[in-house]
Coordinates of C-alpha atoms in Angstrom, one line a residue:
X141 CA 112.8 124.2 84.1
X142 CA 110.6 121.1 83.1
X143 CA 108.4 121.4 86.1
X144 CA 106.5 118.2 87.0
X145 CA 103.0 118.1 89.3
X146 CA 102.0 114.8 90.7
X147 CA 98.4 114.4 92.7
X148 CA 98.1 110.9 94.7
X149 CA 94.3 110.4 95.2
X150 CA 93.3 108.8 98.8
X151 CA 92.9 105.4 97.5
X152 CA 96.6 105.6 95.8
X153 CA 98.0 105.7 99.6
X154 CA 95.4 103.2 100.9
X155 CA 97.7 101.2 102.7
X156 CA 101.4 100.3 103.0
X157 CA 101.6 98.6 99.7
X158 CA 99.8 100.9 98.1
X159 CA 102.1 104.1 99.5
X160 CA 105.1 101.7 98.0
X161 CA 104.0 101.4 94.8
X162 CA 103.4 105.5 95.0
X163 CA 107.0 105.9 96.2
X164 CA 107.7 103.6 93.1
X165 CA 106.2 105.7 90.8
X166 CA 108.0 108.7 92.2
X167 CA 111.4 107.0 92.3
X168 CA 110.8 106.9 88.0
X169 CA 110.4 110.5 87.7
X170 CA 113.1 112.5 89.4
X171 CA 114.9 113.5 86.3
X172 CA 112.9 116.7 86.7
X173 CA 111.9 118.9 89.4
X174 CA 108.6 116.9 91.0
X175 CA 106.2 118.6 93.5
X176 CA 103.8 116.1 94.7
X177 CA 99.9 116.6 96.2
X178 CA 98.5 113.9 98.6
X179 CA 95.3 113.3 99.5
X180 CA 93.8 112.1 102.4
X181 CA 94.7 108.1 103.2
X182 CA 91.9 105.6 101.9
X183 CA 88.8 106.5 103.3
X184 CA 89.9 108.8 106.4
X185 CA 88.2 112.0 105.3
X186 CA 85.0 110.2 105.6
X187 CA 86.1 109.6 109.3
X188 CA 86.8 112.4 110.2
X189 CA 83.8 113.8 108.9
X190 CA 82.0 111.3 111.1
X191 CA 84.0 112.8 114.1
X192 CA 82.9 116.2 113.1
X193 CA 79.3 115.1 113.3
X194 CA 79.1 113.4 116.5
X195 CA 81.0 116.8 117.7
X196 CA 78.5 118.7 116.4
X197 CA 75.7 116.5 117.8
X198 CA 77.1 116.1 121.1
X199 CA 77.9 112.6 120.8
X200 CA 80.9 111.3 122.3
X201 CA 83.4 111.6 119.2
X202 CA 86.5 110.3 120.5
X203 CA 86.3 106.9 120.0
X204 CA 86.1 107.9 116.3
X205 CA 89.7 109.6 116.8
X206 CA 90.9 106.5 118.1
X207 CA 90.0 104.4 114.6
X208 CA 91.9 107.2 112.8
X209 CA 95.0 106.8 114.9
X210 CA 94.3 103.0 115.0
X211 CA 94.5 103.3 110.7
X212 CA 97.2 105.1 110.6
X213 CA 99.6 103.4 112.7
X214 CA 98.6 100.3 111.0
X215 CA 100.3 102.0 107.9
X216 CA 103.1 103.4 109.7
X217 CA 103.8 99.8 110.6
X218 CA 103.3 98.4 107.3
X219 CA 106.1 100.6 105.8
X220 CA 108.5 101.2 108.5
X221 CA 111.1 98.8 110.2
X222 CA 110.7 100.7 113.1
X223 CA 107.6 103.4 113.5
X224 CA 107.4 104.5 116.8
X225 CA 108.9 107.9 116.3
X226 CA 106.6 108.3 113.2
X227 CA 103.7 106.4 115.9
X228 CA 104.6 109.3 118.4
X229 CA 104.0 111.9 115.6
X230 CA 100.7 111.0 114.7
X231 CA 99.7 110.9 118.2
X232 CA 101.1 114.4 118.6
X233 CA 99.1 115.2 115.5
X234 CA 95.7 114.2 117.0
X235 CA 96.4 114.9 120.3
X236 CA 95.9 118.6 118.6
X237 CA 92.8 118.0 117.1
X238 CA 91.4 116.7 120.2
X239 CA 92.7 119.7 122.4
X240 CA 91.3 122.2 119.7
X241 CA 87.5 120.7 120.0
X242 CA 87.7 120.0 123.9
X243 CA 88.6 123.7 123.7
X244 CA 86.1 124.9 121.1
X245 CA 83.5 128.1 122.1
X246 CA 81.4 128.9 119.4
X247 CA 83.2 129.1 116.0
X248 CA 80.9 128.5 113.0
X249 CA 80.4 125.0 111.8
X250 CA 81.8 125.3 108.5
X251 CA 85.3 126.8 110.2
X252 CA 85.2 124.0 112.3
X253 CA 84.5 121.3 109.9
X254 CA 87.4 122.7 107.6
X255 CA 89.8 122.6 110.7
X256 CA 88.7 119.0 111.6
X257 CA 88.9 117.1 107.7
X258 CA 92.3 118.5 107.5
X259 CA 94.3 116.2 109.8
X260 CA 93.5 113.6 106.9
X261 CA 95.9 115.0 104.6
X262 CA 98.0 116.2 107.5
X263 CA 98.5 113.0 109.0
X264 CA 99.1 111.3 105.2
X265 CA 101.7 113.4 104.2
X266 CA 103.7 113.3 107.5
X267 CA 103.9 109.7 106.8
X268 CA 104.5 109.7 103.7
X269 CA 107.2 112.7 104.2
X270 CA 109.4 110.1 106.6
X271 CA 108.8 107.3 104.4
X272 CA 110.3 109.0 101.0
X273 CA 112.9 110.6 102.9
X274 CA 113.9 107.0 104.4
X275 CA 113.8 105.0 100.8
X276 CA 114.9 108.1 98.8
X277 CA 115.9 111.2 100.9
X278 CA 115.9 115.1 100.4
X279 CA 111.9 115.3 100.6
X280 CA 110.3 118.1 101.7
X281 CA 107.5 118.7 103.5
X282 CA 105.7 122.0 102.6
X283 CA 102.4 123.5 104.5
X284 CA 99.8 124.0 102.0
X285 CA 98.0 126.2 104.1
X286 CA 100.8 128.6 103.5
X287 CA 100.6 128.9 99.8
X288 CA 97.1 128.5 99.2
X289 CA 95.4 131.5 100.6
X290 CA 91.5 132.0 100.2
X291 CA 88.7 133.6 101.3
X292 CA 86.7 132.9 104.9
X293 CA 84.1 130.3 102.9
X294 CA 85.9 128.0 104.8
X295 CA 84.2 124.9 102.5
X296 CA 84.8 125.4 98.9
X297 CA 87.0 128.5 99.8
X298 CA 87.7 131.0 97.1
X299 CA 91.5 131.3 96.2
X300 CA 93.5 134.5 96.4
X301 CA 95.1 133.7 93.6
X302 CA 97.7 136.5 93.2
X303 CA 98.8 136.1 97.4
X304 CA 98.5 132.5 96.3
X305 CA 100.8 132.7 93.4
X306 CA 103.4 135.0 95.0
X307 CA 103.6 132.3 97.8
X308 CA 104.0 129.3 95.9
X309 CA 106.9 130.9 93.4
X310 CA 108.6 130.5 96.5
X311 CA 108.9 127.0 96.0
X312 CA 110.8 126.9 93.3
X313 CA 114.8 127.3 94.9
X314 CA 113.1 124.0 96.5
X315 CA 112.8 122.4 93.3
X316 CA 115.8 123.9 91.6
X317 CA 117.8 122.1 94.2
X318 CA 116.4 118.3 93.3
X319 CA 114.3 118.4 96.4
X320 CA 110.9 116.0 95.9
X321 CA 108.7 118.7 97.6
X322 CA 105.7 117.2 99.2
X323 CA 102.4 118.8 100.5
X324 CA 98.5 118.5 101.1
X325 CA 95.8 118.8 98.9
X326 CA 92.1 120.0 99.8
X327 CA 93.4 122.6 102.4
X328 CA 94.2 126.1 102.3
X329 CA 93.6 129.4 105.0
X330 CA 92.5 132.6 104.9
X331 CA 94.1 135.6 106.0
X332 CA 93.4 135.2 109.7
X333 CA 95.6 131.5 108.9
X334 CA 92.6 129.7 109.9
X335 CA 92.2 126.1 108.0
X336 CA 90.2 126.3 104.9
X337 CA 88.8 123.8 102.3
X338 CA 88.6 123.9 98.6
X339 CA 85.5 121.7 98.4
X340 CA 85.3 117.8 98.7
X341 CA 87.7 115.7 96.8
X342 CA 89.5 119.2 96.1
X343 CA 93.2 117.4 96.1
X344 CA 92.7 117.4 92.0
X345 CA 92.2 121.8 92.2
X346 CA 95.4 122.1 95.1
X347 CA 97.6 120.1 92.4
X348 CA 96.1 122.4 89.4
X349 CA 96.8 125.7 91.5
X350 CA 100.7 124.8 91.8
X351 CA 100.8 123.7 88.4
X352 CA 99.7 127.0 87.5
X353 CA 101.6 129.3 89.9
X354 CA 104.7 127.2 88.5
X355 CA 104.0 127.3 85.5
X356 CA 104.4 123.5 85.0
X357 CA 104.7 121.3 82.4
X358 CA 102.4 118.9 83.2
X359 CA 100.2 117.6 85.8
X360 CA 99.2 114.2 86.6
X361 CA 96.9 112.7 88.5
X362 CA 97.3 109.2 89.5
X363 CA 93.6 107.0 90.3
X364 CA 92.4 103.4 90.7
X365 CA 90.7 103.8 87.1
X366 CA 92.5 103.3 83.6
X367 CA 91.6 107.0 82.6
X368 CA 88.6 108.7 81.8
X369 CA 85.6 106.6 81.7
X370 CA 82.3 106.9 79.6
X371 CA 80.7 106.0 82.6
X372 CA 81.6 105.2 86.1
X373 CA 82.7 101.4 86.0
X374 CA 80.4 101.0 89.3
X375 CA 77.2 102.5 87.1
X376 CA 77.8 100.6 83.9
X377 CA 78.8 97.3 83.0
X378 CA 81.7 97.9 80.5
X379 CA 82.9 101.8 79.9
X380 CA 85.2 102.9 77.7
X381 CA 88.3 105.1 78.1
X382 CA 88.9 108.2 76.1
X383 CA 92.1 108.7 75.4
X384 CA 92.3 112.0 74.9
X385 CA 90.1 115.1 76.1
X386 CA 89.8 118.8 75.4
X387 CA 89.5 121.3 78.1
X388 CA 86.5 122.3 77.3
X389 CA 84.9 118.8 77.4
X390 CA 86.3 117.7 80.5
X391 CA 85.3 120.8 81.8
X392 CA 81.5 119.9 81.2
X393 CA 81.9 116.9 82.4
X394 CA 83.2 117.7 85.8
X395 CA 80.3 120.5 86.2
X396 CA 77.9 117.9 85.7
X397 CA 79.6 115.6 88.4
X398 CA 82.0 113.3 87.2
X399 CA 83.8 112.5 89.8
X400 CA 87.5 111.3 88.0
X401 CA 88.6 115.1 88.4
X402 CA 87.6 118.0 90.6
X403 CA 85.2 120.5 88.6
X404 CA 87.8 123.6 89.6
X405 CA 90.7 121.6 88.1
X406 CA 90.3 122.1 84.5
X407 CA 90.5 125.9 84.5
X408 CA 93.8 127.0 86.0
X409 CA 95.3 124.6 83.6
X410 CA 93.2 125.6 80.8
X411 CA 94.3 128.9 81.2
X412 CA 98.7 127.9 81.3
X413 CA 97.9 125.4 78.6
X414 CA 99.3 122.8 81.0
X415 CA 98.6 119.1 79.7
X416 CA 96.7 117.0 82.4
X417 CA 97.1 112.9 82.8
X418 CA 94.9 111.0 84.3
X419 CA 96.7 107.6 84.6
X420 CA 96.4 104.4 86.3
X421 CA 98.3 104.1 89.4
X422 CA 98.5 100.2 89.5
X423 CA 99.7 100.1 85.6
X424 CA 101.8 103.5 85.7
X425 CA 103.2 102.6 81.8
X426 CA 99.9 103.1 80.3
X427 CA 99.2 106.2 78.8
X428 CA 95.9 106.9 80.4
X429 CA 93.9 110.1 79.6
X430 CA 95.3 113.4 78.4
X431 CA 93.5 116.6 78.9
X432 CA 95.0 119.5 76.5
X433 CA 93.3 122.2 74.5
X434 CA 92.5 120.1 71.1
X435 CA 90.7 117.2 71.6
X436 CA 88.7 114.7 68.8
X437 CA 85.7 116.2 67.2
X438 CA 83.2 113.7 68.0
X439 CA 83.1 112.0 71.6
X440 CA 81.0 108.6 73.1
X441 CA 78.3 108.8 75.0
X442 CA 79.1 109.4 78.1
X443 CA 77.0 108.8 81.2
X444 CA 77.3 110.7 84.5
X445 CA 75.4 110.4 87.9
X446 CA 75.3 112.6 91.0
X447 CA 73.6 111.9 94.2
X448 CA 72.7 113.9 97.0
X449 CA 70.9 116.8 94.9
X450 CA 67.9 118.8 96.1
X451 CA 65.2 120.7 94.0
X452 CA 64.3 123.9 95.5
X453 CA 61.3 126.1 93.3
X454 CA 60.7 129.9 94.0
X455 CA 57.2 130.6 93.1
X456 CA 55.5 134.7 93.1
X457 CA 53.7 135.1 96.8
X458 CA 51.6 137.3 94.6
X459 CA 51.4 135.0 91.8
X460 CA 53.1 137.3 89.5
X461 CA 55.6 136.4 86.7
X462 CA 59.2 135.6 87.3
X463 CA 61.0 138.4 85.8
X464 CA 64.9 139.4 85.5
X465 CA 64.7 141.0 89.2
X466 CA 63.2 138.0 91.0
X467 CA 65.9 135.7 89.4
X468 CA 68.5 138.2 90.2
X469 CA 67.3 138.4 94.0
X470 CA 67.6 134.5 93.9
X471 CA 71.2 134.3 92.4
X472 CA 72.6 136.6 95.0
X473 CA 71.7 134.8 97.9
X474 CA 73.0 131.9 96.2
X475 CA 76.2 133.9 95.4
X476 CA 76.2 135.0 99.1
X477 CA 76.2 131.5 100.5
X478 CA 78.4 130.1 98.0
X479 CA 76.4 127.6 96.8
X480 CA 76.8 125.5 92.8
X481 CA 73.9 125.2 91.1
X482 CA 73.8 121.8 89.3
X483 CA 70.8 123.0 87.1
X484 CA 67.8 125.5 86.4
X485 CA 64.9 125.9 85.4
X486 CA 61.6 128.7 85.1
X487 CA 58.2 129.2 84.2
X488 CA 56.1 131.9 83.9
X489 CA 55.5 132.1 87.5
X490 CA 58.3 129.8 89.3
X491 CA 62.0 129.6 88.8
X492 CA 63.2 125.9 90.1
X493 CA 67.1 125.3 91.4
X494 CA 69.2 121.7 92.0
X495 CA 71.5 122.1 94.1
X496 CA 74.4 119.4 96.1
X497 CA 72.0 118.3 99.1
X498 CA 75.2 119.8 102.1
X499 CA 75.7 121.3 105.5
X500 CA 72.9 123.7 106.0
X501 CA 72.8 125.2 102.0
X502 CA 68.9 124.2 101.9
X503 CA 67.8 125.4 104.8
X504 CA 70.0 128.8 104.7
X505 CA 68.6 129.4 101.1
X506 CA 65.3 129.0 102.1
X507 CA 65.1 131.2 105.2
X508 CA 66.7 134.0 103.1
X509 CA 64.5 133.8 100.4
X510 CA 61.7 133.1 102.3
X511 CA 59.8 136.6 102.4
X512 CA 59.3 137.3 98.6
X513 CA 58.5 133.7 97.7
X514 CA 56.8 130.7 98.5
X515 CA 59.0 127.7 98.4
X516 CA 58.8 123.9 97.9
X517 CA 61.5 121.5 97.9
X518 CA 62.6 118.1 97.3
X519 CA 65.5 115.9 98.9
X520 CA 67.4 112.7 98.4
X521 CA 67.4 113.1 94.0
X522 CA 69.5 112.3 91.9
X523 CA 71.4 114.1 88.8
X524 CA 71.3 112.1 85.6
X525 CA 73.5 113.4 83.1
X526 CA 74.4 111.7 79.1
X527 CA 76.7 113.9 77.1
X528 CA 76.6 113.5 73.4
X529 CA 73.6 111.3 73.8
X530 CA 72.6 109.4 70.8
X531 CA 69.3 107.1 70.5
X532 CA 71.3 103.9 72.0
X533 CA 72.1 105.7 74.8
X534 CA 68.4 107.2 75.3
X535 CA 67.2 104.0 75.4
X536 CA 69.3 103.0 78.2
X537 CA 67.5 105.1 80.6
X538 CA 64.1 104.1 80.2
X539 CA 63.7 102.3 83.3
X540 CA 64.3 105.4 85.4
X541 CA 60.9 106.4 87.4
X542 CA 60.0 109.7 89.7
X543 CA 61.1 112.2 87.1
X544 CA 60.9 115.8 88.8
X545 CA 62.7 117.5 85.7
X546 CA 64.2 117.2 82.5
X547 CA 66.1 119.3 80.1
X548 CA 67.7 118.0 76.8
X549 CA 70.0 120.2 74.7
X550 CA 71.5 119.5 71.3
X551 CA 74.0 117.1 72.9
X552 CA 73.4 116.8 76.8
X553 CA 70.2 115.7 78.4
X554 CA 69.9 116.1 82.4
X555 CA 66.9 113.6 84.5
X556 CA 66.3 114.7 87.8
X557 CA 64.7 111.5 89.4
X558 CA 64.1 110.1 92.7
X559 CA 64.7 106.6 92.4
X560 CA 68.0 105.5 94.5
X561 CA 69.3 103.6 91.8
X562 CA 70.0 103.9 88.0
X563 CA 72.1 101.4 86.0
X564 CA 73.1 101.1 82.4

């Protein structure tokens, strides 16, 4: 069975015309069994993390709620001749979100958090859902917190893959039958079946863990860009698109923060030999990027940039050398809290860490590590990343000031700056 996976981005379900053009795409493919990943609508994850802040800072939050509702039956009217049964859903839907935080004790933050950005790709595929089974029929709308099962993380949840795997076989009489099945990306739960995440923008991993449990023949992700860019087209002035990719490249380049695919994607593919296409939702005929195992042996330059970092440095209270134990000591409070470290570096007597500048990951890493080290830190950096660097592309970060750290490698060199803005 030629099993196809299809991942919708939040900016491919934007808006009503948008969520057409995505039901027009679909409408092309159902010659083979299709299970289809959506992401939160446009920019509504970003909302409700707003929400989730004025919750947590006691500010009145549901006027916030009310935008989200406001969006979303905007949509529902932009697609539907007549939307007030799918009107009354989403009201339903938030209505449940509200009860859950007027009803809140004192659950962790991140359990919260999880529980709260989920109603984006809840309330996206319930629309979506009616709408496909209006224009086109027999969808079906699947739960993906009952197939993805993980760990209590909470953010960036760890998956059970077996539990995860046994789940989602079950899927397949689904498919078998010509059903479009349609469900979330970004969410899973744990084994209390309390909400999880799989880390922001994690839509692009949800799709690549079916594809794998499925064994699938291809997975495709669907975005606002042509393909894979040598540079994001709102850092340079004219990137190029590489047509194709090896795993191991793409792999690099999402661990170093570009942003077209979730870093966690590549693997679970990798591993089922299960092509990946990045392709242009707006011109679906063009081939876009494919990601397989063999790819061309010489790439571009290719320019990443990721915001948001922190530098954290460990130095010796007793000024004594940083040896195998102290790094160890380091790395398993940063195992413990579950934190991705961006880049390293040591001295004789410091070992220095960048990190993605969220929740409370600083402050928590400090205050464990606090004891056997003194520790300095710097916010608000930025991550400047050229793979397969050559001299023209050195030259086109020159300008950038407030270098805390650089490393260069035989074909990668990382800048660790704290200037707000780099262009090429």
């Amino acid at each position: 069975m030629m099993i196809k996976v299809f991942k919708f981005g939040g900016a491919s379900v934007k808006d009503a015309e948008a969520i057409r053009n995505m039901s027009a795409i679909i409408a092309r493919h159902l010659d083979s069994p299709l299970l289809v990943v959506v992401s939160a609508m446009g920019k509504s994850t970003n909302m409700l993390e707003s929400v989730f802040r004025d919750f947590r800072d006691q500010k009145d939050w549901e006027p916030g709620l009310l935008e989200i509702k406001n969006y979303h039956t905007n949509i529902a009217a932009g697609i539907f001749e007549t939307s007030d049964e799918i009107v009354g859903e989403i009201e339903n839907t938030l209505q449940h979100l509200k009860d859950y935080l007027h009803n809140l004790n004192s659950e962790p933050e991140k359990q919260v958090y999880s529980e709260v950005v989920a109603y984006g790709e809840r309330l996206s595929t319930q629309i979506i859902a009616s709408f496909l089974n209006q224009n086109m029929g027999n969808t079906q709308l699947l739960d993906a917190r009952d197939y993805i099962k993980t760990d209590s993380s909470f953010v960036d949840a760890r998956v059970n893959w077996p539990e995860t795997c046994q789940k989602i076989h079950s899927i397949l009489p689904s498919l078998q039958s010509g059903s479009i099945v349609l469900t979330q990306g970004f969410i899973g739960s744990n084994q209390a079946d309390q909400t999880t995440t799989l880390g922001r923008e994690g839509s692009d991993f949800s799709a690549a863990i079916f594809a794998k449990c499925l064994k699938a023949n291809s997975m495709t992700v669907w975005k606002d860009v042509p393909g894979i860019l040598t540079a994001d087209p709102r850092l340079a002035k004219s990137p190029v698109k590489i047509p194709v990719l090896s795993y191991k490249e793409a792999s690099e380049m999402t661990f170093y923060g570009a942003k077209v695919i979730h870093p966690k994607t590549i693997r679970p593919l990798a591993e089922s030999k299960i092509k990946l296409y990045v392709k242009p939702f707006n011109s679906p005929d063009d081939e876009g990027t494919v990601i397989c195992e063999d790819g061309p042996d010489k790439y571009p330059p290719i320019f990443i940039q990721k915001k948001n970092q922190t530098l954290i440095s460990f130095i010796d209270e007793e000024l004594g050398f940083i040896d195998e134990e102290k790094i160890g000591r380091i790395f398993h409070a940063v195992h413990e809290l579950n934190i991705k470290v961006n880049l390293m570096e040591n001295s004789a007597v410091s070992f220095s860490i960048c990190i993605d500048t969220q929740f409370d990951h600083v402050e928590k890493l400090i205050a464990k590590l606090r004891g056997p080290f003194k520790i300095a830190y710097n916010s608000n950096l930025e991550l400047f990343t050229i793979k397969n660097y050559d001299q023209q592309a050195l030259t086109k970060i020159n300008d950038l000031k407030n270098i805390l750290l650089e490393q260069k490698s035989r074909n990668t060199i990382h800048i660790l700056h704290a200037s707000n803005k780099a262009t090429l």
